[in-house]
């Protein structure tokens, strides 16, 4: 708590100084603020390619992904004050600030109040566990095999961090629009929050490798956090099926670079992921874009004919073993799902259509 109070004092000090360094003209542009991740740079690139004038500021550890501005954040308090002020001079020039995860250079998000005073619009983009409430989620989803918060291997830090929650609260107080990458997050967001699907990678079906089942069915699973994915249950189901004699080549990837995952994905026949969250996410979209059907869990209330008829194979951890058995024993079912990959991406994750949705949001302010 002492450390948290020190952070709050430094942030208050920095915010007072910031009032005198943000006098530049506001330009009719959008700034995306996120961690240094491939999803953020892809978002900026896709928006630019579809007529939306967007820039991208990355914050924290640099992971090799290009951005217009990168803020590395020093542990030295005085250097960090300088970095936050320098960053705010950039941020405060934009008409719209689109914050992913509620992220700002500061720990407490002191920038939000000043942005509001300048008339700058804020889009809060909920993208992960920092927007959840594990206690509420236990009540909403009591089944451990259908709840991402059971067996949490983040140790509940993203949703329970005191300073992080101050930043999240400050962001939501001033946000002009709240959107969520997956609809399950709306359970924890203010009234009026809406689901905005992921963009999709630009992959031509001509790039897909032909499916060859002569050596068995190749199944891939990728995550940095096995606890929230249900990885142990996935591995158990695969092992039991292999003992039955099914020819399955299973690869579990953890903490690997994104390009390595994509390289492995191109040789897969099926992808398994997001088996506890209640909705699919970016890895499943990338999978379908590369012509690989994705096994995932979607809560009943989110199901519709478009999802049921898509390249997604929808089940839960209770039914996963039988689902895998059915598809491995009937390769035509895999091929049928593969044939739907391109249309699924075009219908549910069309970059041009989604860019128009973002443009309407930005232009509505």
Coordinates of C-alpha atoms in Angstrom, one line a residue:
X1 CA 0.0 0.0 0.0
X2 CA 2.9 2.3 0.7
X3 CA 4.2 1.8 -2.8
X4 CA 0.7 2.5 -4.2
X5 CA 0.5 5.7 -2.3
X6 CA 3.9 6.9 -3.6
X7 CA 2.7 6.1 -7.1
X8 CA -0.5 8.2 -6.6
X9 CA 1.6 11.1 -5.2
X10 CA 4.0 11.1 -8.2
X11 CA 1.1 10.8 -10.6
X12 CA -0.7 13.7 -9.0
X13 CA 2.5 15.8 -9.3
X14 CA 2.9 14.8 -12.9
X15 CA -0.7 15.7 -13.8
X16 CA -0.3 19.2 -12.3
X17 CA 2.7 19.8 -14.5
X18 CA 0.9 18.3 -17.6
X19 CA -1.7 21.1 -17.5
X20 CA 1.0 23.5 -18.7
X21 CA 2.6 21.3 -21.4
X22 CA -0.5 20.4 -23.5
X23 CA -1.2 23.6 -25.4
X24 CA -0.8 22.3 -28.9
X25 CA -3.5 22.3 -31.5
X26 CA -5.8 19.2 -31.6
X27 CA -5.6 17.4 -34.9
X28 CA -8.4 15.4 -36.5
X29 CA -6.7 12.1 -36.1
X30 CA -7.0 9.0 -34.0
X31 CA -4.3 7.6 -31.6
X32 CA -4.4 4.0 -30.6
X33 CA -2.6 3.3 -27.3
X34 CA -1.7 -0.3 -26.5
X35 CA 1.1 -2.6 -25.5
X36 CA 3.8 -3.4 -28.1
X37 CA 1.9 -6.3 -29.7
X38 CA 1.2 -7.4 -33.2
X39 CA -2.6 -7.0 -32.8
X40 CA -2.2 -3.2 -32.3
X41 CA 0.0 -2.6 -35.3
X42 CA -2.3 -4.7 -37.4
X43 CA -5.2 -2.7 -36.2
X44 CA -3.5 0.6 -37.1
X45 CA -2.4 -0.7 -40.5
X46 CA -5.9 -2.1 -41.4
X47 CA -7.6 1.2 -40.4
X48 CA -5.1 3.2 -42.5
X49 CA -5.6 0.9 -45.5
X50 CA -9.3 1.6 -45.2
X51 CA -9.2 5.4 -45.0
X52 CA -9.1 5.9 -41.2
X53 CA -6.2 8.3 -40.2
X54 CA -4.9 6.4 -37.2
X55 CA -1.5 6.3 -35.4
X56 CA -0.3 3.9 -32.7
X57 CA 1.6 4.5 -29.5
X58 CA 3.0 1.4 -27.8
X59 CA 3.8 1.4 -24.1
X60 CA 6.1 -0.8 -22.0
X61 CA 8.4 -3.6 -23.1
X62 CA 9.3 -3.3 -26.8
X63 CA 8.7 -6.7 -28.5
X64 CA 9.9 -5.7 -32.0
X65 CA 6.5 -4.5 -33.3
X66 CA 6.6 -1.3 -35.3
X67 CA 4.7 1.7 -33.8
X68 CA 4.6 5.5 -34.4
X69 CA 5.6 6.2 -30.9
X70 CA 7.1 3.9 -28.2
X71 CA 7.3 4.8 -24.5
X72 CA 9.6 2.4 -22.7
X73 CA 8.8 3.5 -19.1
X74 CA 11.7 3.8 -16.6
X75 CA 11.7 2.6 -13.1
X76 CA 13.4 5.8 -12.0
X77 CA 10.5 8.0 -10.8
X78 CA 11.9 11.3 -12.1
X79 CA 12.7 9.9 -15.5
X80 CA 9.3 8.4 -15.6
X81 CA 7.7 11.8 -14.9
X82 CA 9.6 13.1 -17.9
X83 CA 8.5 10.2 -20.1
X84 CA 4.8 10.6 -19.1
X85 CA 4.9 14.3 -19.8
X86 CA 6.5 13.8 -23.2
X87 CA 4.0 11.1 -24.0
X88 CA 1.1 13.3 -22.9
X89 CA 2.2 16.1 -25.3
X90 CA 1.8 13.6 -28.1
X91 CA -1.5 12.1 -26.9
X92 CA -3.2 15.5 -26.3
X93 CA -2.8 16.4 -30.0
X94 CA -5.4 13.9 -31.1
X95 CA -9.1 14.3 -31.5
X96 CA -9.8 10.7 -30.5
X97 CA -7.7 8.5 -28.2
X98 CA -8.5 4.8 -28.5
X99 CA -7.1 3.0 -25.4
X100 CA -6.7 -0.7 -25.5
X101 CA -6.9 -2.3 -22.0
X102 CA -7.5 1.2 -20.6
X103 CA -3.7 1.7 -21.0
X104 CA -1.9 5.0 -20.6
X105 CA 1.8 5.8 -19.9
X106 CA 0.9 6.6 -16.3
X107 CA 0.0 3.9 -13.7
X108 CA -3.2 5.6 -12.5
X109 CA -4.4 7.2 -15.8
X110 CA -4.2 10.8 -14.7
X111 CA -4.2 11.7 -18.4
X112 CA -7.9 10.9 -18.8
X113 CA -9.1 13.8 -16.8
X114 CA -7.0 16.3 -18.7
X115 CA -8.0 14.8 -22.0
X116 CA -11.6 15.3 -21.1
X117 CA -11.0 18.9 -20.2
X118 CA -9.4 19.4 -23.6
X119 CA -12.4 18.0 -25.3
X120 CA -10.6 15.0 -26.6
X121 CA -12.8 11.9 -27.0
X122 CA -11.8 8.6 -25.5
X123 CA -12.7 5.1 -26.7
X124 CA -12.1 2.5 -24.0
X125 CA -11.4 -0.9 -25.6
X126 CA -11.8 -3.8 -23.2
X127 CA -9.5 -6.6 -24.4
X128 CA -8.7 -9.0 -21.5
X129 CA -8.7 -10.0 -17.9
X130 CA -8.0 -6.5 -16.5
X131 CA -11.7 -5.8 -17.4
X132 CA -13.1 -8.8 -15.5
X133 CA -14.2 -9.2 -11.9
X134 CA -13.4 -12.8 -10.8
X135 CA -15.8 -12.7 -7.9
X136 CA -18.7 -11.7 -10.1
X137 CA -17.6 -14.2 -12.7
X138 CA -17.7 -17.1 -10.1
X139 CA -21.3 -16.2 -9.5
X140 CA -22.2 -15.8 -13.2
X141 CA -20.4 -19.0 -14.3
X142 CA -20.3 -21.6 -11.5
X143 CA -19.0 -24.4 -13.7
X144 CA -15.2 -24.5 -13.4
X145 CA -14.9 -25.9 -16.9
X146 CA -16.8 -23.0 -18.4
X147 CA -15.3 -20.2 -16.4
X148 CA -12.0 -18.5 -17.3
X149 CA -11.4 -17.4 -13.7
X150 CA -11.2 -20.9 -12.2
X151 CA -7.5 -22.0 -12.2
X152 CA -6.4 -18.5 -13.1
X153 CA -2.6 -18.5 -13.7
X154 CA -2.4 -14.7 -13.7
X155 CA -3.0 -15.1 -9.9
X156 CA -5.9 -12.7 -10.4
X157 CA -3.4 -9.8 -10.7
X158 CA -4.9 -8.1 -13.9
X159 CA -8.4 -7.8 -12.4
X160 CA -7.3 -7.2 -8.7
X161 CA -4.4 -4.8 -9.0
X162 CA -5.1 -1.7 -6.9
X163 CA -3.4 0.8 -9.1
X164 CA -4.5 -0.8 -12.3
X165 CA -8.1 -0.6 -11.2
X166 CA -7.7 3.1 -10.5
X167 CA -6.5 3.6 -14.1
X168 CA -9.4 1.5 -15.4
X169 CA -11.9 3.5 -13.3
X170 CA -10.4 6.8 -14.5
X171 CA -10.7 5.7 -18.1
X172 CA -14.3 4.5 -17.8
X173 CA -15.3 7.8 -16.1
X174 CA -14.4 9.8 -19.2
X175 CA -14.9 7.3 -22.0
X176 CA -17.2 8.5 -24.7
X177 CA -17.6 4.9 -26.1
X178 CA -16.9 1.5 -24.5
X179 CA -16.3 -1.5 -26.7
X180 CA -15.3 -5.1 -26.0
X181 CA -13.3 -7.4 -28.2
X182 CA -15.4 -10.4 -27.0
X183 CA -19.0 -10.2 -25.7
X184 CA -18.3 -12.0 -22.4
X185 CA -16.5 -8.9 -21.2
X186 CA -19.7 -6.9 -21.4
X187 CA -20.7 -8.6 -18.1
X188 CA -18.1 -6.4 -16.4
X189 CA -18.5 -3.1 -18.3
X190 CA -20.9 -0.1 -17.9
X191 CA -24.3 -0.1 -19.6
X192 CA -24.0 0.7 -23.3
X193 CA -20.8 -1.2 -23.9
X194 CA -20.8 -3.0 -27.3
X195 CA -19.0 -5.9 -28.9
X196 CA -16.6 -5.0 -31.6
X197 CA -15.0 -8.1 -33.3
X198 CA -11.3 -8.6 -34.0
X199 CA -9.9 -7.7 -37.4
X200 CA -8.5 -10.6 -39.4
X201 CA -5.1 -11.1 -41.0
X202 CA -4.9 -10.7 -44.8
X203 CA -4.4 -14.3 -46.0
X204 CA -5.3 -15.5 -49.5
X205 CA -6.8 -19.0 -49.7
X206 CA -4.3 -19.8 -52.4
X207 CA -1.7 -19.7 -49.6
X208 CA -3.3 -22.5 -47.7
X209 CA -1.4 -25.8 -47.7
X210 CA -3.4 -28.9 -48.9
X211 CA -4.6 -31.1 -46.1
X212 CA -2.8 -34.5 -46.0
X213 CA -4.1 -36.9 -43.3
X214 CA -1.7 -39.7 -44.2
X215 CA 0.2 -39.3 -41.0
X216 CA -2.8 -38.5 -38.8
X217 CA -4.6 -35.3 -37.8
X218 CA -2.4 -32.5 -36.7
X219 CA -3.9 -30.5 -33.8
X220 CA -2.4 -27.3 -32.4
X221 CA -3.0 -25.4 -29.2
X222 CA -1.4 -22.1 -28.3
X223 CA -1.5 -20.1 -25.1
X224 CA 0.8 -18.3 -22.7
X225 CA -1.6 -19.1 -19.8
X226 CA -2.7 -22.7 -19.7
X227 CA -4.9 -22.2 -16.6
X228 CA -7.4 -19.9 -18.2
X229 CA -7.5 -21.9 -21.4
X230 CA -8.3 -25.3 -20.0
X231 CA -5.1 -26.7 -21.4
X232 CA -4.9 -29.6 -18.9
X233 CA -8.3 -30.8 -19.9
X234 CA -7.3 -30.5 -23.6
X235 CA -4.2 -32.5 -23.1
X236 CA -6.1 -35.1 -21.1
X237 CA -8.7 -35.5 -23.9
X238 CA -6.0 -35.9 -26.5
X239 CA -4.0 -38.4 -24.5
X240 CA -7.0 -40.6 -23.9
X241 CA -7.9 -40.5 -27.6
X242 CA -4.4 -41.5 -28.6
X243 CA -4.6 -44.4 -26.2
X244 CA -7.8 -45.5 -28.1
X245 CA -5.6 -45.7 -31.2
X246 CA -6.6 -42.4 -32.9
X247 CA -3.8 -41.0 -35.0
X248 CA -3.4 -37.5 -33.6
X249 CA -0.3 -35.3 -33.7
X250 CA -0.7 -32.7 -31.0
X251 CA 1.4 -29.7 -30.5
X252 CA 1.1 -27.3 -27.5
X253 CA 2.8 -24.0 -27.9
X254 CA 3.5 -21.7 -25.0
X255 CA 5.5 -18.5 -24.8
X256 CA 6.6 -18.6 -28.5
X257 CA 6.9 -15.7 -30.9
X258 CA 3.9 -15.0 -33.0
X259 CA 5.6 -15.8 -36.3
X260 CA 6.5 -19.3 -34.9
X261 CA 2.9 -20.0 -34.0
X262 CA 1.8 -19.0 -37.5
X263 CA 4.5 -21.2 -39.1
X264 CA 3.2 -24.2 -37.0
X265 CA -0.4 -23.3 -37.7
X266 CA 0.1 -23.7 -41.4
X267 CA 0.8 -27.4 -40.9
X268 CA -2.2 -28.0 -38.6
X269 CA -5.6 -29.5 -39.5
X270 CA -7.4 -28.3 -36.3
X271 CA -6.8 -25.6 -33.7
X272 CA -8.1 -25.8 -30.2
X273 CA -8.3 -22.7 -28.0
X274 CA -10.4 -20.4 -25.7
X275 CA -12.2 -23.4 -24.1
X276 CA -13.2 -21.6 -20.9
X277 CA -13.7 -17.9 -21.7
X278 CA -17.1 -18.2 -23.4
X279 CA -16.2 -16.8 -26.8
X280 CA -13.4 -17.2 -29.3
X281 CA -10.6 -14.7 -29.9
X282 CA -7.7 -13.7 -32.1
X283 CA -5.9 -17.1 -32.3
X284 CA -9.1 -18.7 -33.6
X285 CA -9.6 -15.9 -36.2
X286 CA -6.0 -16.3 -37.4
X287 CA -6.5 -20.0 -37.6
X288 CA -9.5 -19.7 -39.8
X289 CA -7.8 -17.1 -42.0
X290 CA -5.1 -19.7 -42.6
X291 CA -7.7 -22.3 -43.5
X292 CA -7.5 -24.2 -40.2
X293 CA -10.9 -24.9 -38.5
X294 CA -10.9 -23.9 -34.8
X295 CA -12.4 -25.8 -31.9
X296 CA -13.6 -23.4 -29.2
X297 CA -16.3 -22.7 -26.6
X298 CA -19.0 -20.2 -27.1
X299 CA -21.7 -19.6 -24.5
X300 CA -25.2 -20.5 -25.5
X301 CA -26.5 -16.9 -25.2
X302 CA -24.0 -15.8 -27.9
X303 CA -24.7 -18.5 -30.4
X304 CA -26.5 -17.7 -33.7
X305 CA -26.8 -19.3 -37.1
X306 CA -23.8 -17.5 -38.5
X307 CA -21.5 -19.0 -35.8
X308 CA -23.1 -22.4 -35.9
X309 CA -22.6 -22.6 -39.7
X310 CA -19.1 -21.2 -39.6
X311 CA -15.7 -22.8 -39.6
X312 CA -15.7 -22.8 -35.8
X313 CA -16.3 -26.2 -34.2
X314 CA -18.2 -25.3 -31.0
X315 CA -18.2 -27.4 -27.9
X316 CA -17.0 -27.2 -24.3
X317 CA -14.5 -29.0 -22.1
X318 CA -17.2 -31.5 -21.1
X319 CA -17.8 -32.5 -24.7
X320 CA -14.4 -31.8 -26.2
X321 CA -13.2 -35.5 -26.2
X322 CA -16.2 -36.7 -28.2
X323 CA -16.0 -33.7 -30.5
X324 CA -12.3 -34.4 -31.4
X325 CA -13.1 -38.1 -31.8
X326 CA -15.9 -37.4 -34.2
X327 CA -13.7 -35.1 -36.4
X328 CA -10.6 -37.3 -36.4
X329 CA -12.8 -40.4 -37.4
X330 CA -14.5 -38.4 -40.1
X331 CA -12.0 -36.3 -42.1
X332 CA -14.7 -35.1 -44.4
X333 CA -16.1 -33.1 -41.4
X334 CA -12.8 -31.3 -41.1
X335 CA -12.7 -30.6 -44.8
X336 CA -16.3 -29.3 -44.7
X337 CA -15.3 -26.9 -41.9
X338 CA -12.2 -25.9 -43.8
X339 CA -14.4 -25.0 -46.9
X340 CA -16.2 -22.5 -44.7
X341 CA -13.1 -20.7 -43.4
X342 CA -12.9 -18.0 -46.1
X343 CA -16.6 -17.1 -45.9
X344 CA -16.5 -17.1 -42.1
X345 CA -13.7 -14.5 -42.1
X346 CA -15.4 -12.4 -44.8
X347 CA -18.7 -12.5 -42.9
X348 CA -17.7 -12.1 -39.3
X349 CA -14.3 -10.4 -39.5
X350 CA -14.3 -8.4 -42.6
X351 CA -11.7 -5.7 -42.3
X352 CA -13.4 -3.2 -44.6
X353 CA -16.7 -3.5 -42.9
X354 CA -15.1 -3.3 -39.4
X355 CA -13.1 -0.2 -40.4
X356 CA -16.3 1.5 -41.5
X357 CA -17.8 0.7 -38.0
X358 CA -14.7 2.3 -36.3
X359 CA -14.9 5.2 -38.7
X360 CA -18.6 5.8 -37.7
X361 CA -17.6 5.7 -34.0
X362 CA -14.8 8.2 -34.5
X363 CA -16.8 10.5 -36.7
X364 CA -19.8 10.5 -34.3
X365 CA -18.0 12.7 -31.8

